[in-house]
Short mmCIF file of C-alpha atoms and ligand atoms in Angstrom, two decimals:
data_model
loop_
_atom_site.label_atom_id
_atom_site.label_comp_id
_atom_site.label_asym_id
_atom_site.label_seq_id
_atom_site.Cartn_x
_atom_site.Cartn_y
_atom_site.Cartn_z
CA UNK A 1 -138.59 200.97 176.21
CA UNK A 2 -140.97 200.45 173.51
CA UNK A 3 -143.82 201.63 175.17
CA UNK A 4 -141.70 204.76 176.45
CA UNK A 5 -140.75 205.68 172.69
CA UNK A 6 -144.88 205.67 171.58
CA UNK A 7 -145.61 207.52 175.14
CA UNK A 8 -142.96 209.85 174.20
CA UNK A 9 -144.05 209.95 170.62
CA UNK A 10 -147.51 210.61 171.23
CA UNK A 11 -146.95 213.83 173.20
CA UNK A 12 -144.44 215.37 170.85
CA UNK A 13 -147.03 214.38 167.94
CA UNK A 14 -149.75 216.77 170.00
CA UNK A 15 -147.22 219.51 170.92
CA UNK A 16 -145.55 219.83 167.67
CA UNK A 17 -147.13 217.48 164.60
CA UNK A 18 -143.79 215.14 164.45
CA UNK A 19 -141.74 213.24 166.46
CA UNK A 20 -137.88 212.97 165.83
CA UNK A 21 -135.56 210.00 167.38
CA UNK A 22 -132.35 209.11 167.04
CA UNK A 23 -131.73 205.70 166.62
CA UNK A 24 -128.29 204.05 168.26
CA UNK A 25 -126.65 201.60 166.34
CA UNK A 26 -125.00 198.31 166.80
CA UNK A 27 -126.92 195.18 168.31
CA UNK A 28 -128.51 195.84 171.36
CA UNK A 29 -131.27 197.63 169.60
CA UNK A 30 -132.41 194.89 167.42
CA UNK A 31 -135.09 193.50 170.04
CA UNK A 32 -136.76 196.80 170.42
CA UNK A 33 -136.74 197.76 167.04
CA UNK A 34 -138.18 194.08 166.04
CA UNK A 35 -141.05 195.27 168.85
CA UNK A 36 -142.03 198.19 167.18
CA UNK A 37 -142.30 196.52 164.20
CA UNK A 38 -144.58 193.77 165.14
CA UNK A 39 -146.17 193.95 168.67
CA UNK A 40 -146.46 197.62 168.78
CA UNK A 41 -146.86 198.16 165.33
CA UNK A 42 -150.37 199.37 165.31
CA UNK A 43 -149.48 201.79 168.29
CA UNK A 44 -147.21 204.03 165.87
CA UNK A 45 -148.48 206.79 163.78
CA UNK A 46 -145.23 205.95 161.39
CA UNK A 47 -145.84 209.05 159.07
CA UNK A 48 -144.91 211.56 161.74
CA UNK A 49 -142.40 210.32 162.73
CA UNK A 50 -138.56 211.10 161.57
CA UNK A 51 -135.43 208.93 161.75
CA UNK A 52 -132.08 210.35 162.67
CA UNK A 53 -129.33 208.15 163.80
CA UNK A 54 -126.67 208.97 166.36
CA UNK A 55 -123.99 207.57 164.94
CA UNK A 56 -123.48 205.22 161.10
CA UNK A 57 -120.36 203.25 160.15
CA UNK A 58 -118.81 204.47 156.91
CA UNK A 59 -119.89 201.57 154.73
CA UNK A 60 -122.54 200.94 151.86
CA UNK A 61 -126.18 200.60 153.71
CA UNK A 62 -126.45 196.94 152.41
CA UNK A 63 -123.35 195.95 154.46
CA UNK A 64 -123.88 194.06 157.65
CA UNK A 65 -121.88 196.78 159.69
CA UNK A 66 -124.51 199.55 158.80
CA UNK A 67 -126.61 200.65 161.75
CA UNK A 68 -129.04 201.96 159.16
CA UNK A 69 -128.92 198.73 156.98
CA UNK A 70 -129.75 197.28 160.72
CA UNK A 71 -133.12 199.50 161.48
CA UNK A 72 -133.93 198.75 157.15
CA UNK A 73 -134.02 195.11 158.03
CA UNK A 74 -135.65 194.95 161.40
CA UNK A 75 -137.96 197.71 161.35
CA UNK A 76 -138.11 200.71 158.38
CA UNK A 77 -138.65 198.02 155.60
CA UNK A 78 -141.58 196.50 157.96
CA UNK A 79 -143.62 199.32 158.96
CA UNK A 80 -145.18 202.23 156.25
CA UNK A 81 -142.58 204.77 157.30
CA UNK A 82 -142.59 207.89 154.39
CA UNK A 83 -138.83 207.94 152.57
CA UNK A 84 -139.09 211.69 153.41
CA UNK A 85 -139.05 211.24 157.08
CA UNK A 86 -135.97 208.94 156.93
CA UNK A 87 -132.62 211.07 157.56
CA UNK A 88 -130.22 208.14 157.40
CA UNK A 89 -126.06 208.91 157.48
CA UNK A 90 -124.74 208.25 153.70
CA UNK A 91 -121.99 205.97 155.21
CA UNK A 92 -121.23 205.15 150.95
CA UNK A 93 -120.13 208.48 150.87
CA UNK A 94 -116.81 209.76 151.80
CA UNK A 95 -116.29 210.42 155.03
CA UNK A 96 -116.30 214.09 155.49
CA UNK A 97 -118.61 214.52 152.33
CA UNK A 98 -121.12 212.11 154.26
CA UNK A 99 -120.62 213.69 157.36
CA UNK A 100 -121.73 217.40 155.68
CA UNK A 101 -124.65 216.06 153.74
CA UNK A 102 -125.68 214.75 157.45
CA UNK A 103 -125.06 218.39 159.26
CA UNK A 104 -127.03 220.14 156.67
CA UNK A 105 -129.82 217.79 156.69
CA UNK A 106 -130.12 217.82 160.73
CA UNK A 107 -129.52 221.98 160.37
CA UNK A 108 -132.67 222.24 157.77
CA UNK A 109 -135.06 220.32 159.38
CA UNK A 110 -134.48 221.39 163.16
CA UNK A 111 -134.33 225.23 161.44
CA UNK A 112 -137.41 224.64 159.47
CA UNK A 113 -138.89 223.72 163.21
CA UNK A 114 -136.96 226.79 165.07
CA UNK A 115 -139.24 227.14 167.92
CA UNK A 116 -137.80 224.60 170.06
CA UNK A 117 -135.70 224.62 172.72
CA UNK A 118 -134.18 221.00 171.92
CA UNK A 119 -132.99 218.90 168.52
CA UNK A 120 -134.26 215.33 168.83
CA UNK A 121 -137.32 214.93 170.85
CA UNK A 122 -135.44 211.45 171.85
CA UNK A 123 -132.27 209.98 170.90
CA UNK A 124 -131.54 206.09 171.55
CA UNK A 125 -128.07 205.14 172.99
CA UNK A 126 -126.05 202.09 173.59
CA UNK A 127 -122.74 202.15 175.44
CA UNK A 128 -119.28 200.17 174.58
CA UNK A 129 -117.39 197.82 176.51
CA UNK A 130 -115.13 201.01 176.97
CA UNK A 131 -117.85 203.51 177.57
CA UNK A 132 -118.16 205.00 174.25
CA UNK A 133 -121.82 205.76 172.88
CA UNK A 134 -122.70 206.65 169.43
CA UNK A 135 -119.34 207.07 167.94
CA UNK A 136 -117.45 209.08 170.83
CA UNK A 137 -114.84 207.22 172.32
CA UNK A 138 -113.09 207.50 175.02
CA UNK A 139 -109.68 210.52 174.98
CA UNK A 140 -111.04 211.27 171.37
CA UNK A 141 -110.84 215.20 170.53
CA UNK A 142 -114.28 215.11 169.41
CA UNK A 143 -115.40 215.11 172.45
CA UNK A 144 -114.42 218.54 172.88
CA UNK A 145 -115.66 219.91 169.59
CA UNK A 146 -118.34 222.50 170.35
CA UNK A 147 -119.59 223.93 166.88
CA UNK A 148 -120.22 220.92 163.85
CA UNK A 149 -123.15 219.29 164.69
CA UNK A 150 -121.88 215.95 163.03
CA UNK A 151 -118.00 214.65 162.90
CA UNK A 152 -116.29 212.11 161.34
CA UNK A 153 -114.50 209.97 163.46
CA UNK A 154 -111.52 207.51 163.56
CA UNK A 155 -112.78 204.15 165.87
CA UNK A 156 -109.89 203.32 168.07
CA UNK A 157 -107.27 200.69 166.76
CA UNK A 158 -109.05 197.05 166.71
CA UNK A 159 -112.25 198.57 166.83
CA UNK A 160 -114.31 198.51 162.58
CA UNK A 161 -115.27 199.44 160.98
CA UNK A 162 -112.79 202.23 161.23
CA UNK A 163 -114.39 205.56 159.91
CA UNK A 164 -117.57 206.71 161.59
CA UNK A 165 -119.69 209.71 161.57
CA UNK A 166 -121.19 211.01 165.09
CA UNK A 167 -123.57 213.39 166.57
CA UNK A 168 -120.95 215.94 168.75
CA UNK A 169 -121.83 215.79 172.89
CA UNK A 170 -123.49 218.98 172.42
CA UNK A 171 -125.56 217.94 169.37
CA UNK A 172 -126.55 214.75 171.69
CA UNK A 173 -127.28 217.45 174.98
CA UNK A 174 -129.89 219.35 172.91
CA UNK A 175 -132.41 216.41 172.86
CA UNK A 176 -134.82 216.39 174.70
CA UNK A 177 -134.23 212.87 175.93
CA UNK A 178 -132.29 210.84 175.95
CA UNK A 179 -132.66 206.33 176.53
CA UNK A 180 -129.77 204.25 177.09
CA UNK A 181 -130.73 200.46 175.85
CA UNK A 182 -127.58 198.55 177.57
CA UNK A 183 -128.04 194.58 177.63
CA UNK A 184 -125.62 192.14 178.93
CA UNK A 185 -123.14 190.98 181.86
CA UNK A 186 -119.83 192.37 180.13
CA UNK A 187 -121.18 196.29 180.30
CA UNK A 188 -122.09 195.77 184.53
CA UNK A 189 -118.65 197.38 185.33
CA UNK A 190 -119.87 200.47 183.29
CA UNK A 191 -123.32 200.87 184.18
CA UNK A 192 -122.64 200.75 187.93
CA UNK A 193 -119.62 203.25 187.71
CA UNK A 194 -121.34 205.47 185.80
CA UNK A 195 -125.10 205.32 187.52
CA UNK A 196 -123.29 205.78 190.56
CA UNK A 197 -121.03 208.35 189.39
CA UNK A 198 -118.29 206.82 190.79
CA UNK A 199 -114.98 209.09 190.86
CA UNK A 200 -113.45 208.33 187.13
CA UNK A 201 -116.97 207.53 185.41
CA UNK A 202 -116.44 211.14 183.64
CA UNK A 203 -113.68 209.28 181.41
CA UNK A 204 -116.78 207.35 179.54
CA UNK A 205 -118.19 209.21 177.45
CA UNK A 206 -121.40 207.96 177.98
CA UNK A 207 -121.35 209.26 181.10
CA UNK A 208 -121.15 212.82 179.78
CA UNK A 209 -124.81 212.39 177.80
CA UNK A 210 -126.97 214.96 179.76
CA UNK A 211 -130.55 215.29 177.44
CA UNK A 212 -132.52 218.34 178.59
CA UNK A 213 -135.27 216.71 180.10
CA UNK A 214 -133.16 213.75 181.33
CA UNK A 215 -131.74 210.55 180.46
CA UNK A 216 -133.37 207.29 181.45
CA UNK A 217 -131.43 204.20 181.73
CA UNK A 218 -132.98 200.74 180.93
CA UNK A 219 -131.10 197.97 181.57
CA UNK A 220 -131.40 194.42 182.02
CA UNK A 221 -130.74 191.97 185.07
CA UNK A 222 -127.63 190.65 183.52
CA UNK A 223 -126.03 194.15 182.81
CA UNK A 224 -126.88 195.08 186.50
CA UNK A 225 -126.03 192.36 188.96
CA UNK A 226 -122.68 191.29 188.46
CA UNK A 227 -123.44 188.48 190.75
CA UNK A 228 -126.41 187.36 188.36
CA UNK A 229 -125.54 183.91 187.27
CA UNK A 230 -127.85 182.44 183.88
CA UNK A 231 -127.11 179.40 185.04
CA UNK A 232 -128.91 179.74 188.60
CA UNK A 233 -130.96 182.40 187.94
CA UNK A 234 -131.64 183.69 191.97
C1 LIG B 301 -122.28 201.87 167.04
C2 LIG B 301 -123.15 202.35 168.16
C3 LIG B 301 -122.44 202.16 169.47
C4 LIG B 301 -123.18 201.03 170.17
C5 LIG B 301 -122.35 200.43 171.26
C6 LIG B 301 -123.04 199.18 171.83
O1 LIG B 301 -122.44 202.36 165.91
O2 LIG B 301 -121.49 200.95 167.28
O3 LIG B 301 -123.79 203.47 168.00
O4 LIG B 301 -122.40 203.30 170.27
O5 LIG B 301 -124.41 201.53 170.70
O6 LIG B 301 -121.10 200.06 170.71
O7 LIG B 301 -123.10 198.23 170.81
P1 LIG B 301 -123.87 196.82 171.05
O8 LIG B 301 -125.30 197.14 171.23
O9 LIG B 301 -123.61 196.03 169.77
O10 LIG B 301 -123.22 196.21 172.29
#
């Protein structure tokens, strides 16, 4: 996936001067971003590129839930990124307050770049044990909201941090592309009904992400074969 994001990056960087991605949160991630801080280091032209995120938990960025407190750690504090080109969620803020401040900031730089016909060149996505991805979950109203760009979002009871802010479905549709990062043998289930769009896999929301140019799914051998054991490896 890391060498997808610098192919990717390099041609947006020729079309258009920048590159924009939209980093998912929780762990999965961790890996790649650690890569592109270290073994493909040298292979990104850091200043034109810009950080979004898809989704943030409404906590301080120092606190262990924060997807952007994540990326700080493993890769923005490692790598000669300009503060300018970081767009992170202000999950300190109040919700709604944090979710506006996000809207505008997504609104004035895609306007100040208003001859495209997408938002985020790429956006990075994981997917839940219950098929949510960013912070859309499963039977929530957001997922029919059609105008804000950004919504705050109540996680489903057990799941916290509790208050999160999202990109809307449509706001995720208008990137170009779109890379699902899904690791692990507990999220098979979901990768199989949903790559083989199986009858109810429109009930995930992850299933619903539909990127302009496409959405590419990379996945390892332990979230694909069910009947992959770690212990005997076939
Ligand atoms: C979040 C993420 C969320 C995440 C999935 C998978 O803020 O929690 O954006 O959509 O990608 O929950 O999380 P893991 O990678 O930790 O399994």
């Amino acid at each position: 996936m890391a060498e997808e994001i610098i192919k990717l990056a390099g041609l947006a960087i020729n079309d258009m001067g920048f590159f924009s991605i939209g980093l998912s949160g929780g762990r999965t991630p961790i890996t790649l971003l650690g890569l592109l801080a270290t073994t493909y280091s040298n292979l990104v032209p850091w200043s034109k590129i810009h950080f979004f995120w898809g989704d943030e938990r409404c906590v301080p960025p120092d606190h262990p839930e924060s997807n952007f407190g994540t990326a700080l750690q493993t890769l923005i504090s490692k790598v000669p990124i300009p503060s300018q080109n970081i767009h992170r969620i202000f999950g300190e803020l109040e919700p709604s307050k944090a979710a506006d401040a996000y809207e505008k900031d997504l609104r004035d730089f895609f306007f100040s770049n208003s001859e495209r016909s997408y938002l985020l060149d790429l956006i990075l996505l994981g997917i839940g044990r219950d098929g949510h991805t960013a912070s859309l979950f499963p039977g929530d109203s957001v997922l029919q909201e059609q105008e804000r760009w950004v919504a705050v979002v109540s996680a489903p009871s057990g799941v916290t941090p509790q208050w999160r802010i999202t990109l809307t479905l449509p706001t995720i549709n208008a990137a170009s592309r779109a890379f699902f990062l899904v690791s692990g043998k507990e999220k098979q289930p979901l990768v199989h009904y949903i790559l083989e769009r199986r009858p109810n896999a429109s009930s995930f929301p992850a299933a619903l992400v539909a990127a302009k140019n496409g959405v590419t799914w990379f996945v390892d051998q332990a979230a694909w074969d069910s009947a992959f054991d770690p212990e005997n490896p076939s």
